[in-house]
XYZ file of C-alpha atoms in Angstrom:
584
model
C 0.009 -0.003 -0.030
C 2.841 2.326 0.846
C 4.542 1.672 -2.587
C 1.186 2.584 -4.319
C 0.936 5.929 -2.448
C 4.538 6.718 -3.239
C 3.973 5.970 -6.960
C 0.760 8.074 -7.086
C 2.307 11.065 -5.388
C 5.407 10.952 -7.681
C 5.849 12.360 -11.278
C 3.091 14.500 -12.822
C 0.491 12.550 -10.832
C 1.013 14.805 -7.735
C -0.087 17.801 -9.689
C -2.922 16.401 -11.862
C -5.660 17.705 -9.655
C -4.596 21.325 -10.142
C -5.141 21.047 -13.872
C -7.983 18.421 -14.190
C -10.164 20.205 -11.655
C -10.076 23.269 -13.785
C -11.096 21.446 -16.981
C -7.714 21.479 -18.642
C -6.879 19.100 -21.421
C -3.759 17.068 -20.103
C -2.033 14.638 -22.380
C 0.625 11.854 -21.763
C 4.109 12.407 -22.948
C 6.942 9.850 -23.757
C 8.936 8.746 -20.747
C 11.754 11.233 -20.104
C 10.812 13.411 -23.064
C 8.886 16.451 -23.750
C 7.118 14.787 -26.729
C 3.368 14.217 -26.615
C 2.370 10.634 -27.186
C 1.139 10.083 -30.775
C -2.745 10.590 -31.060
C -2.977 12.402 -27.631
C -2.962 15.772 -29.228
C -6.606 15.532 -29.998
C -7.798 14.674 -26.524
C -10.521 16.735 -24.881
C -10.981 17.292 -20.970
C -13.237 14.348 -20.556
C -10.687 12.036 -22.141
C -7.923 13.377 -19.820
C -10.055 12.717 -16.796
C -11.001 9.181 -18.003
C -7.231 8.421 -18.942
C -5.900 9.764 -15.682
C -3.728 6.662 -15.165
C -1.728 7.483 -18.318
C -0.733 10.786 -16.870
C 1.132 9.762 -13.838
C 4.623 10.154 -15.167
C 5.336 12.643 -17.894
C 2.419 14.827 -19.055
C 1.607 18.097 -20.604
C -1.287 20.533 -20.510
C -2.723 22.110 -23.738
C -2.118 25.828 -23.217
C -5.292 28.005 -23.039
C -7.600 25.168 -21.737
C -9.153 25.255 -18.275
C -8.894 28.945 -18.110
C -5.159 28.994 -17.753
C -2.513 30.511 -19.705
C 1.201 29.348 -19.536
C 4.049 31.613 -20.587
C 7.367 29.896 -21.165
C 10.566 31.704 -20.239
C 13.129 29.930 -22.389
C 16.480 30.321 -20.365
C 18.741 28.571 -22.958
C 17.878 31.446 -25.515
C 18.430 34.162 -23.005
C 14.923 34.510 -21.570
C 14.500 35.726 -17.973
C 12.010 36.775 -15.542
C 13.494 40.170 -15.518
C 12.754 40.510 -19.239
C 9.205 39.405 -18.601
C 8.910 42.018 -16.031
C 10.224 44.648 -18.279
C 7.779 43.738 -21.271
C 4.699 43.063 -19.120
C 4.969 44.776 -15.750
C 3.391 43.289 -12.675
C 3.162 39.812 -14.221
C 5.937 37.792 -12.620
C 4.297 37.276 -9.083
C 2.156 34.273 -10.093
C 2.284 30.525 -9.986
C 5.689 29.468 -11.348
C 7.158 26.138 -12.546
C 10.822 25.781 -12.957
C 11.745 24.000 -16.331
C 14.749 21.843 -17.106
C 17.028 23.861 -19.552
C 19.602 26.194 -18.074
C 20.784 29.552 -19.478
C 22.767 32.637 -18.600
C 20.023 33.588 -15.932
C 19.664 30.024 -14.425
C 16.927 27.465 -15.264
C 13.928 28.477 -17.265
C 10.466 28.914 -15.934
C 6.698 28.678 -16.778
C 4.404 31.397 -15.487
C 0.796 30.357 -15.052
C -1.998 32.961 -15.330
C -5.800 32.936 -15.027
C -7.751 33.823 -18.210
C -11.165 35.576 -18.546
C -13.992 33.224 -19.405
C -14.145 32.450 -23.155
C -10.700 33.969 -23.787
C -8.829 32.255 -26.665
C -5.145 32.292 -26.917
C -2.854 32.025 -29.995
C 0.610 30.547 -30.042
C 2.984 33.413 -30.210
C 6.569 34.388 -29.497
C 6.694 37.493 -27.331
C 10.339 38.002 -27.379
C 13.293 36.725 -29.543
C 17.014 36.892 -29.110
C 19.375 38.227 -31.914
C 19.390 34.902 -33.660
C 15.565 34.811 -33.849
C 15.127 32.203 -31.176
C 12.267 32.505 -28.767
C 13.108 33.933 -25.280
C 9.537 34.200 -24.100
C 6.635 32.402 -25.928
C 3.331 30.836 -25.672
C 3.476 27.377 -26.948
C 0.824 24.876 -27.739
C 1.604 22.585 -24.659
C 3.373 23.072 -21.372
C 4.933 20.167 -19.310
C 3.422 19.493 -15.885
C 5.556 19.780 -12.815
C 6.789 16.304 -11.739
C 7.603 15.471 -15.346
C 11.202 14.716 -16.148
C 13.203 15.513 -19.400
C 16.644 16.389 -20.603
C 17.604 19.973 -20.705
C 19.694 21.644 -23.346
C 22.872 20.629 -21.495
C 21.764 16.901 -21.756
C 21.125 16.668 -17.953
C 17.922 14.975 -16.749
C 15.775 17.190 -14.452
C 12.298 17.433 -13.030
C 9.780 20.275 -13.727
C 8.947 21.438 -10.235
C 6.712 24.281 -8.770
C 8.886 26.959 -7.195
C 6.139 29.414 -6.538
C 3.083 27.758 -5.113
C 0.494 30.491 -5.698
C -2.962 30.622 -7.358
C -2.666 31.663 -10.992
C -2.625 35.510 -11.109
C -5.069 37.159 -13.609
C -3.292 37.974 -16.816
C -2.796 41.752 -17.254
C -4.550 43.520 -20.162
C -1.205 44.054 -21.929
C -0.438 40.410 -21.755
C -3.801 39.412 -22.845
C -3.709 41.717 -25.923
C -0.433 40.169 -26.949
C -1.654 36.596 -26.914
C -5.319 36.944 -27.799
C -6.422 34.997 -30.887
C -7.552 37.205 -33.802
C -11.102 37.022 -35.014
C -12.556 36.910 -38.394
C -14.488 40.105 -39.210
C -17.851 39.411 -40.832
C -18.271 41.383 -44.023
C -20.279 41.212 -47.216
C -17.494 42.736 -49.234
C -15.211 40.438 -51.246
C -11.484 40.181 -50.147
C -9.425 42.656 -52.232
C -7.828 41.095 -55.199
C -4.824 43.472 -55.410
C -3.336 42.559 -52.032
C 0.042 44.124 -51.395
C 2.509 41.327 -52.441
C 5.309 42.770 -50.091
C 3.065 42.538 -47.113
C 1.824 39.117 -48.301
C 5.433 37.954 -48.576
C 6.310 39.096 -44.943
C 3.146 37.403 -43.770
C 3.974 34.213 -45.510
C 7.523 34.142 -44.321
C 6.289 34.775 -40.742
C 3.805 31.924 -40.863
C 6.237 29.439 -42.507
C 8.745 30.276 -39.851
C 6.234 29.418 -37.038
C 5.475 26.034 -38.715
C 9.155 25.278 -39.157
C 9.896 26.214 -35.445
C 7.120 23.954 -34.001
C 8.656 21.154 -32.086
C 7.539 17.663 -31.110
C 4.172 17.598 -29.386
C 2.948 20.816 -31.133
C 4.074 20.227 -34.773
C 0.796 18.930 -36.184
C -1.401 21.358 -34.287
C 0.859 24.458 -35.477
C 0.811 23.038 -39.018
C -3.060 22.649 -38.939
C -3.488 26.258 -37.522
C -1.420 27.951 -40.216
C -1.786 25.812 -43.275
C -4.949 27.490 -44.696
C -3.605 31.086 -44.425
C -0.338 29.865 -45.974
C -2.124 28.274 -48.952
C -3.989 31.508 -49.583
C -0.773 33.687 -49.287
C 0.875 31.240 -51.795
C -2.053 31.980 -54.119
C -1.421 35.744 -53.829
C 2.321 35.360 -54.480
C 2.191 32.607 -57.117
C 4.059 30.106 -54.848
C 3.499 26.387 -54.802
C 1.681 25.619 -51.596
C 2.547 22.017 -51.473
C 6.216 22.752 -51.727
C 6.187 25.546 -49.205
C 4.203 23.419 -46.595
C 6.134 20.306 -47.195
C 9.499 22.089 -46.760
C 8.390 23.793 -43.442
C 7.031 20.526 -42.009
C 10.305 18.746 -42.862
C 12.297 21.631 -41.395
C 10.277 21.261 -38.176
C 11.421 17.631 -37.903
C 8.246 15.989 -39.102
C 8.486 12.619 -40.926
C 4.917 11.433 -41.282
C 4.688 11.656 -45.172
C 1.018 10.397 -45.336
C -0.180 12.744 -42.632
C 1.463 15.764 -44.288
C 0.118 14.775 -47.733
C -3.331 14.563 -46.231
C -3.116 17.779 -44.279
C -1.996 19.670 -47.323
C -4.898 18.423 -49.366
C -7.272 19.491 -46.656
C -5.858 22.993 -46.645
C -6.001 23.342 -50.385
C -9.520 22.253 -50.345
C -10.408 24.624 -47.567
C -8.690 27.424 -49.456
C -10.901 26.975 -52.454
C -14.045 27.408 -50.351
C -13.815 31.283 -50.368
C -11.793 33.990 -48.758
C -11.190 34.024 -45.046
C -12.312 37.688 -44.806
C -10.345 40.270 -42.908
C -8.882 39.452 -39.643
C -9.844 41.727 -36.713
C -8.600 42.458 -33.229
C -10.029 40.666 -30.232
C -11.684 42.568 -27.282
C -8.417 42.905 -25.211
C -6.134 43.784 -28.019
C -8.650 46.418 -29.234
C -8.770 47.969 -25.689
C -4.964 47.825 -25.527
C -4.519 49.753 -28.813
C -7.317 52.092 -27.965
C -5.623 53.254 -24.793
C -2.254 53.650 -26.421
C -3.865 55.694 -29.216
C -5.715 57.955 -26.572
C -2.380 58.453 -24.766
C -0.538 59.245 -28.006
C -3.130 61.768 -29.039
C -3.395 63.796 -25.725
C -0.185 63.120 -23.856
C 2.398 65.988 -23.292
C 4.879 65.632 -26.145
C 7.582 68.039 -25.144
C 10.746 69.186 -27.043
C 11.387 69.812 -30.791
C 10.919 66.206 -31.694
C 7.786 65.654 -29.669
C 5.285 66.372 -32.582
C 7.007 64.056 -35.060
C 7.404 61.314 -32.508
C 3.715 61.590 -31.801
C 2.691 61.254 -35.498
C 4.957 58.293 -36.022
C 3.573 56.516 -33.024
C -0.100 57.218 -34.297
C 1.071 55.902 -37.675
C 2.217 52.663 -35.991
C -1.117 52.299 -34.177
C -2.990 52.977 -37.405
C -0.986 50.200 -39.144
C -1.723 47.781 -36.366
C -5.470 48.578 -36.400
C -5.679 48.249 -40.136
C -4.088 44.847 -40.177
C -5.905 43.570 -37.120
C -2.782 43.035 -34.975
C -1.005 44.469 -32.001
C 2.221 44.471 -33.910
C 3.248 45.576 -37.397
C 5.991 44.784 -39.937
C 5.558 48.051 -41.797
C 8.723 49.542 -42.937
C 10.019 53.128 -42.496
C 8.945 54.273 -45.877
C 5.243 53.108 -45.442
C 5.249 54.647 -41.943
C 6.695 57.937 -43.382
C 3.718 58.034 -45.866
C 1.152 57.435 -43.128
C 2.808 60.044 -40.815
C 3.306 62.607 -43.465
C 7.040 62.970 -42.544
C 10.369 61.755 -44.120
C 11.869 58.452 -43.895
C 14.775 59.995 -41.891
C 12.332 61.497 -39.413
C 10.683 58.081 -38.946
C 13.949 56.451 -38.325
C 14.971 58.819 -35.697
C 11.523 58.848 -34.039
C 11.524 55.007 -33.933
C 14.810 55.073 -31.972
C 13.437 57.534 -29.522
C 10.144 55.793 -29.059
C 12.108 52.572 -28.422
C 14.479 54.257 -25.987
C 11.423 55.717 -24.118
C 9.708 52.377 -23.746
C 6.760 52.956 -26.070
C 7.926 50.495 -28.738
C 9.671 47.155 -28.989
C 11.412 46.133 -32.158
C 12.118 42.520 -32.769
C 14.321 41.537 -35.638
C 13.129 38.525 -37.851
C 15.308 37.625 -40.733
C 15.159 40.529 -43.255
C 12.486 42.663 -41.482
C 11.515 44.127 -38.225
C 8.341 43.554 -36.057
C 7.317 46.514 -34.085
C 5.201 45.975 -30.893
C 3.495 48.787 -29.145
C 3.976 49.007 -25.385
C 2.243 50.728 -22.533
C 4.806 52.002 -20.011
C 3.864 51.568 -16.380
C 4.762 55.201 -15.519
C 2.466 56.517 -18.375
C -0.787 55.401 -16.649
C -1.421 58.889 -15.437
C -1.532 60.043 -19.042
C -3.652 57.303 -20.491
C -6.718 58.929 -18.949
C -5.732 62.560 -19.481
C -7.325 65.334 -17.240
C -9.434 66.739 -20.033
C -12.705 68.409 -19.474
C -14.700 66.398 -21.888
C -14.070 63.247 -19.884
C -12.363 61.337 -22.642
C -10.838 58.040 -21.537
C -10.235 55.957 -24.650
C -10.693 56.260 -28.266
C -14.035 54.666 -27.863
C -15.166 58.073 -26.333
C -13.849 59.972 -29.309
C -16.440 61.503 -31.568
C -16.012 63.165 -35.021
C -18.284 65.889 -33.690
C -15.573 67.213 -31.342
C -12.902 67.462 -34.119
C -15.223 67.960 -36.948
C -13.903 64.953 -38.927
C -10.299 66.129 -38.870
C -7.903 63.315 -37.620
C -4.404 63.528 -36.249
C -2.751 61.950 -39.332
C -4.631 64.230 -41.969
C -2.420 65.551 -44.826
C -3.019 69.155 -43.782
C -0.650 68.650 -40.837
C 2.157 68.197 -43.412
C 1.954 71.719 -44.877
C 5.603 72.726 -45.305
C 7.331 75.845 -44.131
C 8.163 78.395 -46.897
C 9.529 81.879 -47.074
C 5.984 83.168 -47.257
C 4.216 80.617 -44.939
C 5.032 79.164 -41.540
C 3.539 75.879 -42.500
C 1.560 73.573 -40.296
C 3.871 70.616 -39.685
C 4.727 71.284 -36.209
C 2.519 71.226 -33.088
C -0.547 72.305 -34.948
C -2.212 68.774 -35.100
C -1.501 68.098 -31.343
C -2.901 71.516 -30.326
C -6.023 70.942 -32.564
C -6.677 67.661 -30.732
C -6.269 69.079 -27.252
C -8.638 72.005 -28.197
C -11.259 69.598 -29.412
C -10.831 67.647 -26.155
C -11.668 70.743 -24.075
C -8.497 72.727 -23.442
C -9.827 75.771 -25.273
C -7.550 78.539 -24.129
C -3.809 79.150 -24.388
C -3.473 79.258 -20.601
C -5.218 75.862 -20.234
C -3.080 74.342 -22.951
C 0.056 75.851 -21.367
C -0.764 74.568 -17.942
C -1.490 71.045 -19.273
C 1.681 70.800 -21.464
C 4.015 72.876 -19.377
C 4.605 75.303 -22.222
C 4.487 79.104 -22.243
C 1.175 80.458 -23.554
C 2.969 82.814 -25.943
C 4.736 79.976 -27.525
C 1.466 78.269 -28.207
C -0.170 81.428 -29.704
C 1.763 81.159 -33.070
C 0.355 77.765 -34.006
C -3.075 78.579 -32.668
C -3.284 81.878 -34.567
C -2.006 80.120 -37.565
C -4.943 77.679 -37.541
C -7.388 80.561 -36.983
C -5.905 82.307 -40.043
C -6.577 79.313 -42.246
C -9.983 78.687 -40.656
C -9.467 75.401 -38.927
C -10.040 77.021 -35.495
C -12.426 79.777 -34.641
C -11.693 82.210 -31.716
C -14.205 83.734 -29.517
C -12.626 85.973 -26.720
C -9.841 83.927 -25.365
C -11.335 80.543 -26.371
C -10.722 78.429 -29.354
C -12.766 75.774 -31.011
C -12.627 73.532 -34.120
C -14.374 75.156 -37.070
C -17.686 73.545 -38.103
C -16.333 72.799 -41.657
C -12.805 71.938 -40.495
C -12.883 68.377 -42.138
C -13.879 69.738 -45.615
C -11.580 72.710 -45.301
C -8.539 70.620 -44.451
C -8.633 68.808 -47.793
C -8.648 72.117 -49.723
C -5.885 73.534 -47.581
C -3.736 70.543 -48.061
C -3.910 71.058 -51.802
C -3.650 74.771 -51.847
C -0.830 75.132 -49.281
C 1.404 72.438 -50.749
C 0.924 69.462 -48.437
C -0.504 67.207 -51.275
C 2.404 68.011 -53.463
C 5.029 67.303 -50.886
C 3.465 63.931 -49.833
C 2.955 62.897 -53.478
C 6.622 63.831 -54.286
C 7.695 61.816 -51.334
C 5.562 58.794 -52.505
C 6.823 58.939 -56.068
C 10.412 59.293 -54.867
C 10.217 56.167 -52.653
C 8.413 54.199 -55.425
C 11.167 55.171 -57.912
C 13.848 54.063 -55.382
C 12.058 50.826 -54.883
C 11.957 50.231 -58.655
C 15.635 51.085 -59.031
C 16.455 48.628 -56.256
C 14.456 45.922 -57.883
C 16.121 46.576 -61.301
C 19.530 46.480 -59.593
C 18.799 43.065 -57.965
C 17.577 41.860 -61.388
C 20.839 42.971 -63.122
C 22.820 41.490 -60.349
C 21.131 38.099 -60.893
C 21.470 38.224 -64.672
C 25.345 37.507 -64.911
C 25.041 34.586 -62.553
C 22.136 33.177 -64.609
C 23.981 33.797 -67.873
C 27.104 32.115 -66.621
C 24.972 29.140 -65.497
C 23.326 28.979 -68.822
C 26.661 29.117 -70.654
C 27.987 26.327 -68.561
C 24.983 24.183 -69.113
C 25.412 24.798 -72.920
C 29.232 23.802 -72.678
C 28.324 20.607 -70.787
C 25.579 19.808 -73.501
C 28.215 20.313 -76.251
C 30.945 18.173 -74.464
C 28.293 15.342 -73.862
C 27.588 15.326 -77.559
C 31.367 15.211 -78.370
C 32.063 12.513 -75.948
C 28.940 10.755 -76.993
C 28.139 9.658 -73.453
C 26.654 11.325 -70.310
C 29.374 12.934 -68.165
C 29.504 12.195 -64.503
C 29.117 15.202 -62.131
C 32.828 15.050 -61.290
C 33.863 15.024 -64.986
C 31.606 18.064 -65.564
C 33.251 19.950 -62.606
C 36.812 19.138 -63.821
C 36.026 20.171 -67.414
C 34.415 23.484 -66.322
C 37.357 24.192 -64.016
C 39.787 23.754 -66.882
C 37.778 25.979 -69.049
C 37.566 28.602 -66.382
C 41.323 28.546 -65.765
C 41.889 28.890 -69.514
C 39.549 31.801 -69.722
C 41.375 33.391 -66.725
C 44.735 33.058 -68.496
C 43.216 34.612 -71.654
C 41.866 37.503 -69.574
C 45.238 38.253 -67.999
C 47.030 38.063 -71.360
C 44.657 40.636 -72.832
C 45.155 42.934 -69.783
C 48.915 42.697 -70.229
C 48.681 43.476 -73.864
C 46.396 46.520 -73.132
C 48.753 47.858 -70.426
C 51.763 47.404 -72.790
C 49.951 49.365 -75.532
C 48.889 52.089 -72.980
C 52.597 52.472 -71.960
C 53.697 52.559 -75.596
C 51.189 55.339 -76.203
C 52.505 57.376 -73.269
C 56.066 56.951 -74.513
C 55.179 58.190 -78.003
C 53.322 61.144 -76.239
C 56.584 62.339 -74.537
C 58.766 61.890 -77.622
C 60.498 58.649 -76.965
């Protein structure tokens, strides 16, 4: 009897009640490994309870089930609790499980959180190191404490609870980062002219996630991303079977029959009609809404404050448009959104990152930019404005007369005859609409001298965007319609169009340069193939690969000798010409 009790309390069995009582899906793993037993990936909560005896050694919980979220701190790739606390403040004091792989900061950890009812997570990498490896991630499965496996140093260790607390509720920032996106219902067909550059970035991102999936999550990750990958392949003209097979094999998958069947299912599903646009979930929407409110109404001091504000708003707009809390848009597209130069965007991105408003993650040839809410900015997220605005949900076009913070009119350039409207004008216009209607009120809120604010305020009155009554300012009733005319008349449209044309021309030149760079290599390859064909016909038999290499090397050596001989002759002729010129 004592031996039975000892066996039941060891391994994962001692911790099963914590997960099963919550309705989690728990699945068996191979002894001493982090790999889910084949076929167990499809279990449901009832099956986990019924098969409890199979979960007494190594077991894993399906992330997001039973109302819990597990965030993995991958120590071997440089992840740490300090990094988690920096990215998501007030999140590290929760139930914690120590994992088996060591790193520069000690052994890794799992942080376990409580989720709101009905909340659906997505597998996601929250932080990467310089090599693109996940430091903090939300994986499909998480090992239970009591399980045993080899770490990255090949040492067998047990997963164990090191902070025995009830799961702390996940913060809104963390929820928005891991929330599954939703399909937005629409009667409009999906656009046929989807930006191929963006589609290429999306495809590479999804393929990388499939390729990075390890044992125990490979099939689920593949199933999750196969359908959008097929549709992106259709946009880009890629072969979906080749792309998906390559990604699956790179992840370590070897089940040829399963992958063939899964690809057929994805292709069939893709022909059933477009997915429709993907939208933000509730928490992600609220997260971006609060950041947007802060960006519009916070105190942006210094000469670079207005441009930093516009770049941050451009980033938010890109996230909202693509239904995500992060964006891969490059500096040029952000420059066109913000109505500033690429150089200004580059400098602003660095400042926003240094100030903690932005996190930039490098992924192969592009950057992923994630918006952050700093803990010390909470006082500004709900600014002390008289109209009681708390989030962008409270914003009404009636208050600003349809004139938004990224309108082209805020790009009117300075000239010898005009002071322009590309400075603090848009920011002050927003604050006036929010209820700070006098220069004194604006100065008190922003910490600026009222006389320094008078110039942009008077300028907006001169062009008709603001009306003044006594000491108070207010947006003009026709400000939205007037702004479009002013943008054309005062040169903003011309400046923005010139910038867009220049960027497009530069992109075309780059593409042409890449094409020219590839042509000589292709021509050389074609010439070599032609030479091999001729030699085979001369030898009247098919040459081996080694024979082809040796012949091509000999021909290349002869060509190099001929080139040097011609260069020597040309140099000699040049010297003879010089000697004749000086009369020798």
